[in-house]
Each structure stands twice: as structure tokens, then as C-alpha cells.
Amino acid sequence: MSSSAKPIKTVAIIGSGLMGSGIAQVAAANGHQVTVVDQSQEIIDKASASIQKSLGRVVKKKFPDDPKAQQTYVADVMAHLSLQTDAIGAVKSADLVIEAIVENLDTKKSLFSTLDKAAPSHTIFASNTSSIPIKDIAAATSRLDRFGGLHFFNPVPVMKLVEVIRIPETSDETYSALEAFGKAVGKTTVQCKDTPGFIVNRLLVPYMMEAVRLVERGEATPRDVDTAMKLGAGYPMGPFELSDYVGLDTVKFIIDGWMEREPDNPLFSQSTLLNKLVEEKKLGVKSGEGFYSYDKK
Ligand code: NAI
């Protein structure tokens, strides 16, 4: 890290859903003081329970035969975490604010505009958005040089990558601090400009869409495409298994957004089959059916 960059010790995470609670867990587990914010006590209680459940899985692997060490570890991580509904209070003492709320530009802008007025001047802002340009979100603030993207992957405690995104205004100090934070929470970082899908989704989403188009043309079945990509390309999941896992509504949402921005890019074109499944609420694993059927629990 460059000498002028202040190391990140306190982190405010806004949004305690799938991603926010995962980011909070890895940040707290690596010694950061973390405040997680969401809209209601009920949501926060759910997030706290889900973090504890996830930590339960971590300690079983980390200390398989040592219940005392398991307890101490969980207690220590939880002592680094506080959950609340007051976003303004949370950012007042934060070195870094990570936003992981709903994927909607206006909602994100309105949040950041409020937080910009409340946070100290040294506080760095980052969004975990998957598909919205970071520059559009950052425009709601007066700290473009202290703004960037930290794109984590689901499930956060398991996936080893963080994409660190720079907008043209992101200062070297800010970038270094974000990169150092990513490493400090145990991840490998890669740097990318503010381009649709960054690195991973830019390659993955068109690949998943191309698999759907191949099936739409009647050239192969989803099962055979998945088998082919797992055994022939060494991928851990086939594109249809992956789409069902990510959620077909999410895949559609991402491709629709990109198509709006680059209508002439054939990689971002629509799929009738995907649109039909989403319309029928066949969204993948979470709804019990997508390209495949799943047991509803
Ligand atoms: P989620 O729906 O699980 O969680 C979002 C949370 O934000 C909810 O608990 C909601 O109550 C809360 N929220 C909404 N508006 C709020 C506000 N104004 N103030 C405080 N809390 C608010 O969503 P998820 O999946 O965690 O996604 C969050 C962000 O992370 C999105 O931008 C998404 O694109 C991005 N992302 C998602 C990935 C995924 O696999 N789900 C992967 C990487 C990034």
C-alpha cells in the first residue's frame, strides 16, 4: 500500500442479504470492526442467524475435534460484528463503506448521497454491484477519488476472488486501500476498469447465454451441454447448472441491462427460452425449477 493510504480497520456494510452478510463475516473473521446495516430488525436478526450458521460450518472444518476452539472462534468473530438499522450512525466511524443493497441504480444513488454527507472525509466508498456502472453510482457523491468497486462472489466465505474496480477518478491511494482490504479478508484480488460485467461476469454471462442459444437451436440438450463442459473443459459446473444456481431472473436482469447499454452487441442479445422460463417463474434452484427440476424443501 502506498504510504499515504490509511489501512482499513472499521467497515460499514449496508445491506445484510446474501452478499452483505458474507462480506461482513469474512471482514470480521479477519480482525476488522464491522457494522452491518439493513432496513429492519427482523432482517438483521435473520442475517445474524445466517452468519452464525455459516461460521458453524467454518469452525467444523477449521477445528474438527475441538468444540472449545470452535466456540471461541465464533465468539471472537461475533464480537467484531454489530448489526443495526442506522446507516448514518454506522458510517460516521467507518474507514470503508461497502454497499450491498438491492441492484437498483436510483436506490443505490439515494443511499450514497445520504452517506456522503454523513461519512468523514477519509472514508472510502465501494459498491458490490454486479451490473451497474460504478461511475453512475459514484456520481451521487462528492468523493469520486475515494470511490471504487469491490465485487465479491457468492458464497463469499468460500469464493476466493474479489474484483477491485477503478473508475477514472479513483485515486491510487483508494485503489491500494481497496486492494489491501481484499487481501486482508483472505481473497485474491484482480484489478478491472468499470466495464460491463467486469472480468468474471463479462465472460461467464455471454457463455451461459450462448449455451442457451445452442439448446434453443436444437443442437444439444442442457444435460449434454453440462456434461460436455464439465468433462471436456474441466468446469466444475455446466452452464445450465450454473444458471439455475445463480437464478435465471438474475441472468436475465444482467443481460437485459447490458443490452440496453449496448443494443448492437450480439453477445448481449435476448433468448426466447430464457425469457419464457423467467415469465413462468421457473427461476432455477430457488424456485424448484429452471432448466432442471429440484426438490423443494
Ligand atoms: P439480497 O437481496 O440478498 O440483499 C439485499 C439486502 O439489502 C436486503 O437485505 C435488503 O433489505 C437490503 N436493503 C435494500 N435497500 C436497503 C437500504 N436502502 N438500506 C439498507 N439495506 C437495504 O441481495 P444480494 O444478492 O446480497 O445482492 C446485493 C448486491 O450485491 C447487489 O448489488 C448485487 O448485484 C450484488 N452481487 C450479488 C451477487 C449474488 O450472487 N447474489 C454476487 C455479487 C454481487
Short mmCIF file of C-alpha atoms and ligand atoms in Angstrom, two decimals:
data_model
loop_
_atom_site.label_atom_id
_atom_site.label_comp_id
_atom_site.label_asym_id
_atom_site.label_seq_id
_atom_site.Cartn_x
_atom_site.Cartn_y
_atom_site.Cartn_z
CA MET A 1 0.00 0.00 0.00
CA SER A 2 1.29 3.49 -0.69
CA SER A 3 2.41 5.40 2.39
CA SER A 4 -0.47 7.89 2.39
CA ALA A 5 -3.20 5.23 2.31
CA LYS A 6 -4.69 4.64 5.73
CA PRO A 7 -5.22 0.94 6.47
CA ILE A 8 -8.87 -0.03 6.72
CA LYS A 9 -9.86 -1.09 10.22
CA THR A 10 -13.55 -0.24 10.58
CA VAL A 11 -16.05 -1.22 7.93
CA ALA A 12 -19.73 -0.38 7.48
CA ILE A 13 -21.64 -2.79 5.27
CA ILE A 14 -25.00 -1.59 4.03
CA GLY A 15 -27.31 -4.48 3.12
CA SER A 16 -27.26 -7.71 5.10
CA GLY A 17 -28.56 -10.09 2.44
CA LEU A 18 -26.71 -12.91 0.74
CA MET A 19 -23.66 -10.80 -0.13
CA GLY A 20 -23.61 -8.26 2.72
CA SER A 21 -23.69 -10.92 5.41
CA GLY A 22 -20.96 -12.91 3.65
CA ILE A 23 -18.72 -9.86 3.31
CA ALA A 24 -19.38 -8.96 6.95
CA GLN A 25 -18.40 -12.46 8.03
CA VAL A 26 -15.04 -12.52 6.23
CA ALA A 27 -14.22 -8.96 7.28
CA ALA A 28 -14.97 -9.66 10.96
CA ALA A 29 -13.17 -13.02 10.83
CA ASN A 30 -10.05 -11.18 9.68
CA GLY A 31 -9.99 -8.67 12.51
CA HIS A 32 -11.97 -5.73 11.14
CA GLN A 33 -14.55 -3.99 13.28
CA VAL A 34 -17.71 -4.37 11.21
CA THR A 35 -21.12 -2.70 11.41
CA VAL A 36 -23.82 -4.22 9.23
CA VAL A 37 -26.91 -2.20 8.37
CA ASP A 38 -30.28 -3.24 6.98
CA GLN A 39 -33.79 -1.87 6.88
CA SER A 40 -35.45 -3.64 9.80
CA GLN A 41 -34.62 -5.50 12.98
CA GLU A 42 -36.28 -8.60 11.55
CA ILE A 43 -33.94 -8.65 8.52
CA ILE A 44 -30.95 -8.03 10.75
CA ASP A 45 -31.87 -10.88 13.09
CA LYS A 46 -32.08 -13.18 10.08
CA ALA A 47 -28.66 -12.01 8.87
CA SER A 48 -27.12 -12.55 12.29
CA ALA A 49 -28.51 -16.10 12.39
CA SER A 50 -27.24 -16.82 8.90
CA ILE A 51 -23.74 -15.56 9.74
CA GLN A 52 -23.66 -17.75 12.85
CA LYS A 53 -24.81 -20.76 10.82
CA SER A 54 -22.13 -20.10 8.22
CA LEU A 55 -19.48 -19.70 10.96
CA GLY A 56 -20.67 -23.04 12.35
CA ARG A 57 -19.68 -24.65 9.06
CA VAL A 58 -16.31 -22.84 9.05
CA VAL A 59 -15.31 -23.96 12.55
CA LYS A 60 -16.31 -27.58 11.92
CA LYS A 61 -13.68 -27.64 9.18
CA LYS A 62 -11.15 -25.45 11.00
CA PHE A 63 -11.26 -27.18 14.40
CA PRO A 64 -12.90 -30.56 13.68
CA ASP A 65 -12.36 -32.12 17.13
CA ASP A 66 -12.18 -29.07 19.35
CA PRO A 67 -15.58 -27.71 20.43
CA LYS A 68 -13.94 -25.19 22.79
CA ALA A 69 -11.85 -23.70 19.95
CA GLN A 70 -14.97 -23.67 17.78
CA GLN A 71 -16.88 -21.65 20.38
CA THR A 72 -14.01 -19.22 20.98
CA TYR A 73 -13.61 -18.60 17.25
CA VAL A 74 -17.33 -17.90 16.70
CA ALA A 75 -17.48 -15.65 19.79
CA ASP A 76 -14.45 -13.71 18.61
CA VAL A 77 -15.87 -13.14 15.12
CA MET A 78 -19.27 -12.14 16.52
CA ALA A 79 -17.53 -9.69 18.89
CA HIS A 80 -16.17 -7.92 15.80
CA LEU A 81 -19.68 -7.55 14.37
CA SER A 82 -22.56 -5.28 15.23
CA LEU A 83 -25.84 -5.21 13.34
CA GLN A 84 -28.15 -2.19 13.28
CA THR A 85 -30.67 -0.20 11.25
CA ASP A 86 -28.91 3.18 11.46
CA ALA A 87 -26.81 3.66 8.32
CA ILE A 88 -25.79 7.22 9.17
CA GLY A 89 -24.53 6.20 12.61
CA ALA A 90 -22.65 3.26 11.07
CA VAL A 91 -20.66 5.29 8.53
CA LYS A 92 -19.59 8.01 10.98
CA SER A 93 -16.67 5.92 12.23
CA ALA A 94 -16.05 3.82 9.12
CA ASP A 95 -12.81 3.74 7.12
CA LEU A 96 -14.66 1.87 4.40
CA VAL A 97 -18.34 1.63 3.44
CA ILE A 98 -19.36 -1.34 1.30
CA GLU A 99 -22.81 -1.15 -0.26
CA ALA A 100 -24.55 -4.49 -0.94
CA ILE A 101 -28.20 -3.45 -1.24
CA VAL A 102 -30.74 -4.16 -3.96
CA GLU A 103 -29.44 -3.91 -7.56
CA ASN A 104 -31.20 -0.66 -8.45
CA LEU A 105 -29.35 2.50 -9.53
CA ASP A 106 -31.75 5.03 -8.00
CA THR A 107 -31.84 3.22 -4.65
CA LYS A 108 -28.06 2.98 -4.56
CA LYS A 109 -27.62 6.64 -5.54
CA SER A 110 -30.06 7.83 -2.92
CA LEU A 111 -28.25 5.79 -0.25
CA PHE A 112 -24.79 7.03 -1.24
CA SER A 113 -25.94 10.63 -1.46
CA THR A 114 -27.11 10.44 2.16
CA LEU A 115 -24.00 8.59 3.33
CA ASP A 116 -21.70 11.06 1.55
CA LYS A 117 -22.95 13.85 3.81
CA ALA A 118 -22.56 11.76 6.97
CA ALA A 119 -19.23 9.98 6.47
CA PRO A 120 -15.87 11.51 7.40
CA SER A 121 -13.83 12.82 4.51
CA HIS A 122 -11.27 9.97 4.64
CA THR A 123 -13.96 7.27 4.32
CA ILE A 124 -13.75 5.20 1.14
CA PHE A 125 -16.98 4.12 -0.55
CA ALA A 126 -17.32 0.90 -2.53
CA SER A 127 -20.21 -0.84 -4.23
CA ASN A 128 -20.58 -4.60 -4.64
CA THR A 129 -22.82 -4.14 -7.70
CA SER A 130 -22.67 -6.84 -10.37
CA SER A 131 -24.12 -4.96 -13.29
CA ILE A 132 -24.50 -1.23 -12.67
CA PRO A 133 -21.63 1.06 -13.79
CA ILE A 134 -19.68 2.18 -10.71
CA LYS A 135 -19.37 5.68 -12.20
CA ASP A 136 -23.18 6.06 -12.29
CA ILE A 137 -23.42 5.18 -8.58
CA ALA A 138 -20.41 7.30 -7.60
CA ALA A 139 -21.98 10.31 -9.34
CA ALA A 140 -24.29 10.66 -6.31
CA THR A 141 -21.30 11.57 -4.14
CA SER A 142 -18.66 14.26 -3.91
CA ARG A 143 -15.85 11.73 -3.35
CA LEU A 144 -15.14 10.24 -6.77
CA ASP A 145 -11.46 9.86 -5.86
CA ARG A 146 -12.46 7.77 -2.84
CA PHE A 147 -14.93 5.57 -4.72
CA GLY A 148 -14.47 2.15 -6.31
CA GLY A 149 -15.99 -1.28 -6.73
CA LEU A 150 -15.39 -4.34 -4.58
CA HIS A 151 -17.06 -7.21 -6.40
CA PHE A 152 -17.27 -10.32 -4.23
CA PHE A 153 -18.64 -13.70 -5.32
CA ASN A 154 -21.32 -15.92 -3.84
CA PRO A 155 -20.86 -17.63 -1.41
CA VAL A 156 -18.43 -15.01 -0.09
CA PRO A 157 -16.77 -17.14 2.63
CA VAL A 158 -15.95 -19.82 0.03
CA MET A 159 -15.15 -17.93 -3.18
CA LYS A 160 -11.55 -16.71 -3.23
CA LEU A 161 -11.80 -13.76 -5.63
CA VAL A 162 -12.55 -10.06 -5.31
CA GLU A 163 -12.56 -7.85 -8.38
CA VAL A 164 -11.37 -4.35 -7.45
CA ILE A 165 -12.88 -1.82 -9.82
CA ARG A 166 -11.48 1.61 -10.61
CA ILE A 167 -13.30 4.50 -12.16
CA PRO A 168 -11.05 7.06 -13.86
CA GLU A 169 -11.23 9.29 -10.77
CA THR A 170 -10.33 6.56 -8.23
CA SER A 171 -7.06 7.67 -6.65
CA ASP A 172 -4.06 5.38 -6.37
CA GLU A 173 -4.38 5.58 -2.56
CA THR A 174 -8.01 4.48 -2.71
CA TYR A 175 -7.25 1.66 -5.12
CA SER A 176 -4.37 0.47 -2.93
CA ALA A 177 -6.53 0.57 0.19
CA LEU A 178 -9.31 -1.41 -1.52
CA GLU A 179 -6.86 -3.96 -2.84
CA ALA A 180 -5.23 -4.29 0.58
CA PHE A 181 -8.66 -4.77 2.15
CA GLY A 182 -9.50 -7.55 -0.33
CA LYS A 183 -6.25 -9.31 0.56
CA ALA A 184 -6.78 -8.71 4.29
CA VAL A 185 -10.09 -10.58 4.15
CA GLY A 186 -8.31 -13.57 2.62
CA LYS A 187 -9.12 -13.07 -1.05
CA THR A 188 -7.08 -12.85 -4.21
CA THR A 189 -7.69 -9.53 -5.93
CA VAL A 190 -7.75 -8.62 -9.59
CA GLN A 191 -7.99 -5.10 -10.99
CA CYS A 192 -10.52 -4.14 -13.65
CA LYS A 193 -11.88 -0.97 -15.18
CA ASP A 194 -15.56 -0.05 -14.88
CA THR A 195 -16.73 -2.18 -17.82
CA PRO A 196 -19.98 -4.24 -18.05
CA GLY A 197 -19.59 -7.45 -16.03
CA PHE A 198 -16.01 -6.61 -15.04
CA ILE A 199 -13.93 -9.73 -15.78
CA VAL A 200 -15.79 -12.77 -14.49
CA ASN A 201 -19.38 -11.97 -15.45
CA ARG A 202 -18.34 -10.41 -18.76
CA LEU A 203 -17.01 -13.82 -19.81
CA LEU A 204 -19.43 -16.02 -17.86
CA VAL A 205 -22.81 -14.47 -18.73
CA PRO A 206 -22.33 -14.46 -22.55
CA TYR A 207 -21.06 -18.07 -22.21
CA MET A 208 -24.23 -19.08 -20.33
CA MET A 209 -26.38 -17.23 -22.91
CA GLU A 210 -24.54 -18.96 -25.77
CA ALA A 211 -25.28 -22.33 -24.15
CA VAL A 212 -29.00 -21.41 -24.03
CA ARG A 213 -28.92 -20.37 -27.71
CA LEU A 214 -27.26 -23.68 -28.64
CA VAL A 215 -30.10 -25.56 -26.93
CA GLU A 216 -32.70 -23.22 -28.49
CA ARG A 217 -31.37 -24.16 -31.93
CA GLY A 218 -31.97 -27.82 -31.01
CA GLU A 219 -28.30 -28.74 -31.30
CA ALA A 220 -27.92 -30.43 -27.91
CA THR A 221 -29.75 -30.92 -24.61
CA PRO A 222 -28.93 -28.95 -21.43
CA ARG A 223 -27.77 -32.18 -19.78
CA ASP A 224 -25.35 -32.98 -22.63
CA VAL A 225 -24.02 -29.40 -22.73
CA ASP A 226 -23.36 -29.54 -18.97
CA THR A 227 -21.69 -32.94 -19.22
CA ALA A 228 -19.58 -31.72 -22.12
CA MET A 229 -18.35 -28.60 -20.36
CA LYS A 230 -17.58 -30.44 -17.12
CA LEU A 231 -15.75 -33.38 -18.68
CA GLY A 232 -14.39 -31.70 -21.80
CA ALA A 233 -13.45 -28.28 -20.45
CA GLY A 234 -12.94 -29.15 -16.79
CA TYR A 235 -15.55 -26.70 -15.48
CA PRO A 236 -16.91 -27.60 -12.03
CA MET A 237 -20.49 -26.87 -13.13
CA GLY A 238 -22.08 -26.84 -16.58
CA PRO A 239 -23.65 -23.58 -17.87
CA PHE A 240 -27.23 -24.74 -17.16
CA GLU A 241 -26.41 -25.93 -13.64
CA LEU A 242 -24.67 -22.61 -13.08
CA SER A 243 -27.58 -20.56 -14.49
CA ASP A 244 -30.03 -22.42 -12.25
CA TYR A 245 -27.74 -21.80 -9.26
CA VAL A 246 -27.31 -18.09 -9.98
CA GLY A 247 -31.05 -17.67 -10.72
CA LEU A 248 -32.50 -17.29 -14.21
CA ASP A 249 -34.05 -13.93 -13.26
CA THR A 250 -30.60 -12.67 -12.30
CA VAL A 251 -29.06 -13.87 -15.57
CA LYS A 252 -31.89 -12.18 -17.50
CA PHE A 253 -31.60 -9.00 -15.43
CA ILE A 254 -27.88 -8.74 -16.20
CA ILE A 255 -28.21 -9.42 -19.93
CA ASP A 256 -31.19 -7.04 -20.26
CA GLY A 257 -29.19 -4.26 -18.61
CA TRP A 258 -26.20 -4.79 -20.88
CA MET A 259 -28.42 -5.00 -23.96
CA GLU A 260 -29.94 -1.65 -23.09
CA ARG A 261 -26.46 -0.14 -22.90
CA GLU A 262 -25.02 -1.88 -25.98
CA PRO A 263 -28.01 -2.90 -28.19
CA ASP A 264 -25.82 -3.84 -31.15
CA ASN A 265 -23.58 -6.24 -29.23
CA PRO A 266 -24.66 -9.78 -30.28
CA LEU A 267 -23.14 -11.20 -27.08
CA PHE A 268 -25.84 -9.34 -25.13
CA SER A 269 -28.84 -10.46 -27.23
CA GLN A 270 -32.02 -11.89 -25.70
CA SER A 271 -33.06 -15.55 -25.53
CA THR A 272 -36.70 -16.54 -26.03
CA LEU A 273 -36.22 -19.69 -23.94
CA LEU A 274 -34.69 -17.81 -21.00
CA ASN A 275 -37.40 -15.11 -21.16
CA LYS A 276 -40.12 -17.79 -21.19
CA LEU A 277 -38.72 -19.63 -18.16
CA VAL A 278 -38.46 -16.38 -16.19
CA GLU A 279 -42.01 -15.42 -17.17
CA GLU A 280 -43.21 -18.81 -15.91
CA LYS A 281 -41.34 -18.11 -12.63
CA LYS A 282 -39.02 -21.04 -13.30
CA LEU A 283 -36.02 -19.29 -11.81
CA GLY A 284 -33.72 -22.21 -11.01
CA VAL A 285 -32.77 -23.84 -7.72
CA LYS A 286 -34.50 -21.18 -5.58
CA SER A 287 -37.93 -21.72 -7.19
CA GLY A 288 -37.62 -25.51 -7.51
CA GLU A 289 -37.40 -25.48 -11.31
CA GLY A 290 -35.32 -23.84 -14.02
CA PHE A 291 -33.55 -25.76 -16.75
CA TYR A 292 -33.72 -28.68 -14.28
CA SER A 293 -36.18 -29.63 -11.52
CA TYR A 294 -35.19 -29.57 -7.87
CA ASP A 295 -36.73 -30.95 -4.71
CA LYS A 296 -38.48 -28.12 -2.93
CA LYS A 297 -37.51 -28.23 0.75
P1 NAI B 1 -30.14 -9.52 -1.23
O1 NAI B 1 -31.48 -9.25 -1.79
O2 NAI B 1 -29.83 -10.87 -0.67
O3 NAI B 1 -29.79 -8.44 -0.10
C1 NAI B 1 -30.00 -7.07 -0.24
C2 NAI B 1 -30.26 -6.50 1.15
O4 NAI B 1 -30.22 -5.09 1.08
C3 NAI B 1 -31.63 -6.90 1.71
O5 NAI B 1 -31.46 -7.47 2.99
C4 NAI B 1 -32.38 -5.56 1.77
O6 NAI B 1 -33.27 -5.49 2.88
C5 NAI B 1 -31.24 -4.59 1.93
N1 NAI B 1 -31.54 -3.22 1.52
C6 NAI B 1 -32.19 -2.79 0.41
N2 NAI B 1 -32.25 -1.45 0.39
C7 NAI B 1 -31.60 -1.01 1.50
C8 NAI B 1 -31.30 0.26 2.04
N3 NAI B 1 -31.68 1.39 1.42
N4 NAI B 1 -30.60 0.33 3.21
C9 NAI B 1 -30.20 -0.80 3.83
N5 NAI B 1 -30.44 -2.03 3.36
C10 NAI B 1 -31.13 -2.14 2.22
O7 NAI B 1 -29.11 -9.14 -2.42
P2 NAI B 1 -27.65 -9.71 -2.69
O8 NAI B 1 -27.73 -10.92 -3.55
O9 NAI B 1 -26.91 -9.78 -1.41
O10 NAI B 1 -27.04 -8.56 -3.62
C11 NAI B 1 -26.64 -7.32 -3.09
C12 NAI B 1 -25.74 -6.61 -4.10
O11 NAI B 1 -24.61 -7.45 -4.40
C13 NAI B 1 -26.39 -6.30 -5.44
O12 NAI B 1 -25.88 -5.08 -5.92
C14 NAI B 1 -25.94 -7.44 -6.33
O13 NAI B 1 -25.89 -7.10 -7.70
C15 NAI B 1 -24.53 -7.68 -5.80
N6 NAI B 1 -23.97 -9.01 -6.02
C16 NAI B 1 -24.75 -10.13 -5.89
C17 NAI B 1 -24.20 -11.38 -6.10
C18 NAI B 1 -25.01 -12.61 -5.92
O14 NAI B 1 -24.56 -13.70 -6.33
N7 NAI B 1 -26.20 -12.55 -5.32
C19 NAI B 1 -22.77 -11.56 -6.47
C20 NAI B 1 -22.03 -10.31 -6.49
C21 NAI B 1 -22.63 -9.09 -6.31
#
